Short mmCIF file of C-alpha atoms and ligand atoms in Angstrom, two decimals:
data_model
loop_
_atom_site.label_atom_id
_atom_site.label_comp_id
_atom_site.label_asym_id
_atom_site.label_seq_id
_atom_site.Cartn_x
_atom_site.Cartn_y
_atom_site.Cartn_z
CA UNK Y 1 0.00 0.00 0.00
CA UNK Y 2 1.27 3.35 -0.87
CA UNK Y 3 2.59 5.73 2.15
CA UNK Y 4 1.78 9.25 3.10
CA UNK Y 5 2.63 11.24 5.68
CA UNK Y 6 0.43 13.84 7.39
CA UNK Y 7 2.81 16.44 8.88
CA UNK Y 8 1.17 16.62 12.23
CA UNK Y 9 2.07 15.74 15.67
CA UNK Y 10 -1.83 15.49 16.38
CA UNK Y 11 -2.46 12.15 17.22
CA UNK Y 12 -6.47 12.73 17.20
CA UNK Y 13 -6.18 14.48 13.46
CA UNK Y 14 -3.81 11.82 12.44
CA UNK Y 15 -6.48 8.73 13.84
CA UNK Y 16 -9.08 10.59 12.33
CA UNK Y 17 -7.65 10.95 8.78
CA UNK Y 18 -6.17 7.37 9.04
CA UNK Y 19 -9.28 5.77 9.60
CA UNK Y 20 -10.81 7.61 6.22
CA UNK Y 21 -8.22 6.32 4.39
CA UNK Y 22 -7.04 2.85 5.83
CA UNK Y 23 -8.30 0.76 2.19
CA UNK Y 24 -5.86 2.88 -0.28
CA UNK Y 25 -3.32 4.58 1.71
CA UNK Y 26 -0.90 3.64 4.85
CA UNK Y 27 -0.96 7.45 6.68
CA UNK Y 28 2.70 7.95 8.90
CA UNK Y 29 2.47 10.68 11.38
CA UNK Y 30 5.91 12.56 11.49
CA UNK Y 31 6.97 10.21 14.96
CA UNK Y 32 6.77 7.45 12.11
CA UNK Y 33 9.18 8.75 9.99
CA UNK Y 34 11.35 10.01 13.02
CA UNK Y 35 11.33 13.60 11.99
CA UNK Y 36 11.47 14.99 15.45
CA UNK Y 37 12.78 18.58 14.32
CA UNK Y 38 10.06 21.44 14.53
CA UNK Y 39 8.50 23.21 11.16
CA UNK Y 40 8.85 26.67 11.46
CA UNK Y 41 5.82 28.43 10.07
CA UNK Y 42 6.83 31.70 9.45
CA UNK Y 43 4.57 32.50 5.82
CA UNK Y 44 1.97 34.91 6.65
CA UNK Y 45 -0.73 32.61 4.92
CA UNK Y 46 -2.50 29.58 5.69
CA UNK Y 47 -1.72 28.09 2.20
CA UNK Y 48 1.98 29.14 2.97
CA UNK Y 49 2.46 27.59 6.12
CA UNK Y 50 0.83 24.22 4.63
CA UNK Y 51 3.13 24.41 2.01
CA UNK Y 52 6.39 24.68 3.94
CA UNK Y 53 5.82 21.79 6.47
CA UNK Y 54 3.91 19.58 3.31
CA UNK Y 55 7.36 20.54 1.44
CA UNK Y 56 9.62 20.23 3.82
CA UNK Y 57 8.45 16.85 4.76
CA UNK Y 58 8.74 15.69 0.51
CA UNK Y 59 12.12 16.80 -0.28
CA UNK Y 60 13.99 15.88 3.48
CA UNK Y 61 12.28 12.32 3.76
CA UNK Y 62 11.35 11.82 0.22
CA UNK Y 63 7.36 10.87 1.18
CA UNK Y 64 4.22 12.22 -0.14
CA UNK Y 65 2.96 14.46 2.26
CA UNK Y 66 0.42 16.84 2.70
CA UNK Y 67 0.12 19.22 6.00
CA UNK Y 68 -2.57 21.75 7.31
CA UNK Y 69 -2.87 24.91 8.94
CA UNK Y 70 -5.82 26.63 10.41
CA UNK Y 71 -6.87 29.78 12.46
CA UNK Y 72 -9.90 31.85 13.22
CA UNK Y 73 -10.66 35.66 11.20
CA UNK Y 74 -12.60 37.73 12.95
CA UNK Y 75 -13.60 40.80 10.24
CA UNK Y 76 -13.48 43.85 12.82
CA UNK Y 77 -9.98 42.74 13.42
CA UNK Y 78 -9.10 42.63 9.39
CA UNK Y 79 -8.82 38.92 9.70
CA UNK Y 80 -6.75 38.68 13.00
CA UNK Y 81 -5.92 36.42 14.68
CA UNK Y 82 -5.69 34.71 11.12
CA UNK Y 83 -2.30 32.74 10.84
CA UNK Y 84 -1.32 34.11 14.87
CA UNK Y 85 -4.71 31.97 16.25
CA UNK Y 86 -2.32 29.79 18.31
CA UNK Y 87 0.02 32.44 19.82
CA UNK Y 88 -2.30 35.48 19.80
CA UNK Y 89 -1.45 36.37 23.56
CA UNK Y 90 1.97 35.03 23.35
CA UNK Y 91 4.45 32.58 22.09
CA UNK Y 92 2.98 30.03 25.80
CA UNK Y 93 0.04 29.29 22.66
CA UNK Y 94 -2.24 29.75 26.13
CA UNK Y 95 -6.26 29.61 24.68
CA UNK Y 96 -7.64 31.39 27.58
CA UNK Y 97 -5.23 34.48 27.28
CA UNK Y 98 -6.15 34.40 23.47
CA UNK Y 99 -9.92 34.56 24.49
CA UNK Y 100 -9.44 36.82 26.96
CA UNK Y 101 -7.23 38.94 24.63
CA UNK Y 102 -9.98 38.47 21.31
CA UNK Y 103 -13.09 39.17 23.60
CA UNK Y 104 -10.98 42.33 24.69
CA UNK Y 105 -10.69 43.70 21.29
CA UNK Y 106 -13.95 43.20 20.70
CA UNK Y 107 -15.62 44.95 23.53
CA UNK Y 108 -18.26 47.28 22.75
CA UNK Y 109 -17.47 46.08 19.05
CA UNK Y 110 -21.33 45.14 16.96
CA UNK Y 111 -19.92 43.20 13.86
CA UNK Y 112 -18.84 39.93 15.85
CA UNK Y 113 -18.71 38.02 12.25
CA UNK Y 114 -15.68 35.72 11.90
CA UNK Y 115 -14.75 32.43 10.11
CA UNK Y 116 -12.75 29.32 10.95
CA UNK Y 117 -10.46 28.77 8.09
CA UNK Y 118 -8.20 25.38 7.34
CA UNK Y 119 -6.02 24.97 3.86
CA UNK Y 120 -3.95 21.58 3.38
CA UNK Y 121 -1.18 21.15 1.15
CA UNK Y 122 -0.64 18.27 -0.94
CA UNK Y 123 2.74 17.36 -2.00
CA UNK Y 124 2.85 14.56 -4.16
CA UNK Y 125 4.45 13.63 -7.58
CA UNK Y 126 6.60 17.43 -7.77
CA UNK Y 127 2.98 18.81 -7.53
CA UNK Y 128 1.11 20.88 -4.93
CA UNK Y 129 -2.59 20.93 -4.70
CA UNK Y 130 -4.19 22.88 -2.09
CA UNK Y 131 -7.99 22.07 -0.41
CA UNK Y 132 -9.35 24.51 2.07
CA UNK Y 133 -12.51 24.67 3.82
CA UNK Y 134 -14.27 27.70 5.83
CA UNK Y 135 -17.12 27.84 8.61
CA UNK Y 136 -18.24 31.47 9.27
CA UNK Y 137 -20.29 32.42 12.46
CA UNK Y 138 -20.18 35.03 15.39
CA UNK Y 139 -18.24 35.68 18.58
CA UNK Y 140 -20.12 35.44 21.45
CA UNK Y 141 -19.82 38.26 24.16
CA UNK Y 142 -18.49 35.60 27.27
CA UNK Y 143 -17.25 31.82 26.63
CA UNK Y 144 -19.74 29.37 26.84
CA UNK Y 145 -19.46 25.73 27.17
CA UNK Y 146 -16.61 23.13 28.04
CA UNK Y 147 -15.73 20.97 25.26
CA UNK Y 148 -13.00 21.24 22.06
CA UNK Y 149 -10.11 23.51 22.20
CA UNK Y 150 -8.78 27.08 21.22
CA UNK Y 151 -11.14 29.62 20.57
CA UNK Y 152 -14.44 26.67 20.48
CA UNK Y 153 -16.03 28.15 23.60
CA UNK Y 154 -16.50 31.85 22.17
CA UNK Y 155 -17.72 30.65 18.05
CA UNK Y 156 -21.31 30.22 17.15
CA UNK Y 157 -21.63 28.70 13.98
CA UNK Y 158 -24.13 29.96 11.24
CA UNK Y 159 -27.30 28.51 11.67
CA UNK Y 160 -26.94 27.03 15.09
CA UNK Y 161 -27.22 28.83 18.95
CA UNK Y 162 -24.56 26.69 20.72
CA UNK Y 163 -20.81 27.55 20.71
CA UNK Y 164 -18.67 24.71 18.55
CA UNK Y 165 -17.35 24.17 22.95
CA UNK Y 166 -21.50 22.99 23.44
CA UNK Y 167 -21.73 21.21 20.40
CA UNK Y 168 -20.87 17.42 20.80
CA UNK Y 169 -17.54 16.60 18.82
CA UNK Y 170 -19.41 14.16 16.45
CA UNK Y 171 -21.60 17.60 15.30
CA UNK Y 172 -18.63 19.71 15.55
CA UNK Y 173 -16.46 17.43 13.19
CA UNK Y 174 -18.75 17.17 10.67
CA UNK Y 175 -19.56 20.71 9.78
CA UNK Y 176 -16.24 21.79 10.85
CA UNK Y 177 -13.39 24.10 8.54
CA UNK Y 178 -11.10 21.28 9.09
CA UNK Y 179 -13.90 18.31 7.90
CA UNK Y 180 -14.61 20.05 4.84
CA UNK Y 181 -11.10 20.86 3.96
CA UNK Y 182 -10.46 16.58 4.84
CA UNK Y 183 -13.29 15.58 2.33
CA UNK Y 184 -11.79 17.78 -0.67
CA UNK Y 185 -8.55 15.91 0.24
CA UNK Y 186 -9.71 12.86 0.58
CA UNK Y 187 -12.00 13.34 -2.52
CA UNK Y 188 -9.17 13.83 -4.64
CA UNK Y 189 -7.04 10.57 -3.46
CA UNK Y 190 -9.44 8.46 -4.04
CA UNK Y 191 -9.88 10.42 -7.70
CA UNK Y 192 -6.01 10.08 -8.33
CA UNK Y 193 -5.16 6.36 -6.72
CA UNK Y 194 -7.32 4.27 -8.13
P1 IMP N 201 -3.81 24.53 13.68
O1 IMP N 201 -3.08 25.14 12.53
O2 IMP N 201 -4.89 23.57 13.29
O3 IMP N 201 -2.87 23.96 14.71
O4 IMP N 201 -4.59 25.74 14.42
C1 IMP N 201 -3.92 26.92 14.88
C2 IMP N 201 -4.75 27.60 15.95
O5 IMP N 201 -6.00 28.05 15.42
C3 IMP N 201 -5.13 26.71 17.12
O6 IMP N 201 -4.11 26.67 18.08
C4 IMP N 201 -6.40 27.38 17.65
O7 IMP N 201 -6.06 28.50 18.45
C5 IMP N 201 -7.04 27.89 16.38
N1 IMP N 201 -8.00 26.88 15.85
C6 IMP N 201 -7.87 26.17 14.70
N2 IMP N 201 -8.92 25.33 14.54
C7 IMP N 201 -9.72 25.53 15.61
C8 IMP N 201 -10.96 24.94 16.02
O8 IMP N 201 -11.54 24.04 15.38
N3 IMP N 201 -11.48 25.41 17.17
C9 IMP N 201 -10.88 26.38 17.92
N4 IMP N 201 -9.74 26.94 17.60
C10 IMP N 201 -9.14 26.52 16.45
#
């Protein structure tokens, strides 16, 4: 079975994209392929920091690879957090000082529209192919809710009432940025492998 590595150290995306794809391709985490080194993602873009850990991955190891890279953009902010989501309040990537630091900016602020954004890279074959996928909502005035991670307990997704931290993960991984960004992926290796 052909291999491909997912450069992530995320053991639940890596398990989750696995099981997808366990009849046509064999997916190695980086542990796998011992690449214990960090990727520094210094591109101001999503698609650019895919690219450079996707890339970095194919030419160093020689695998085909593909690697993701999300963040929240919240449009009174001109897209920030955008590609800083993890290390808004500081390089300790700390959630609650990144809420606390978001729901700061936005105090007293009426346009509480933002979007979840996710873009993969594809290396494979000397070509790049990018899939992203997008979930746009509001930010709520005070957290609410206990589940997921980052900024889950202050995003209301279009259409529903509960923060993506209320929603069960089942409901939150199928309409999530990250799930639709996965099927486009996953849509096109089955399209190219068989
Ligand atoms: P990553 O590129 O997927 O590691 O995401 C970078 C950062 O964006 C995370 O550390 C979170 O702060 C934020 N983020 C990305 N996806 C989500 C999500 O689904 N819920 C909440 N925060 C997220």
């Amino acid at each position: 079975m052909k291999e491909l590595v997912f450069a992530t150290n995320n053991k639940h995306k890596l398990e989750e994209v696995r099981a997808i794809l366990k009849n046509r391709f064999k997916v190695l985490g980086l542990s796998d392929i011992s690449c214990n080194e960090e990727i520094a993602e210094t591109a101001d873009t999503f698609e650019g920091n895919a690219l450079l850990k996707a890339e970095y991955v194919y030419k160093k190891y020689g695998f085909p690879c593909f690697a993701d890279d999300s963040g929240l953009e919240v449009a009174a902010l001109n897209g920030a957090p955008g590609v800083k989501s993890a290390r808004y309040a500081g390089e300790t990537k700390n959630s609650l000082d990144n809420i606390q630091k978001l729901l700061q900016e936005l105090q007293g602020v009426q346009n509480r529209s933002a979007c979840f954004r996710t873009v993969i890279a594809l290396m494979m074959d000397d070509q790049v192919h990018y899939f992203d996928g997008k979930i746009c909502g509001t930010i709520t005035e005070k957290p609410r809710g206990s589940g997921g991670f980052g900024y889950d307990s202050v995003f209301v997704p279009e259409a529903y009432l509960s923060t993506f931290a209320q929603l069960r993960p089942e409901e939150k991984n199928k309409i999530s940025h990250r799930a639709i960004a996965i099927n486009k992926l996953i849509c096109h290796l089955n399209k190219n492998s068989e």
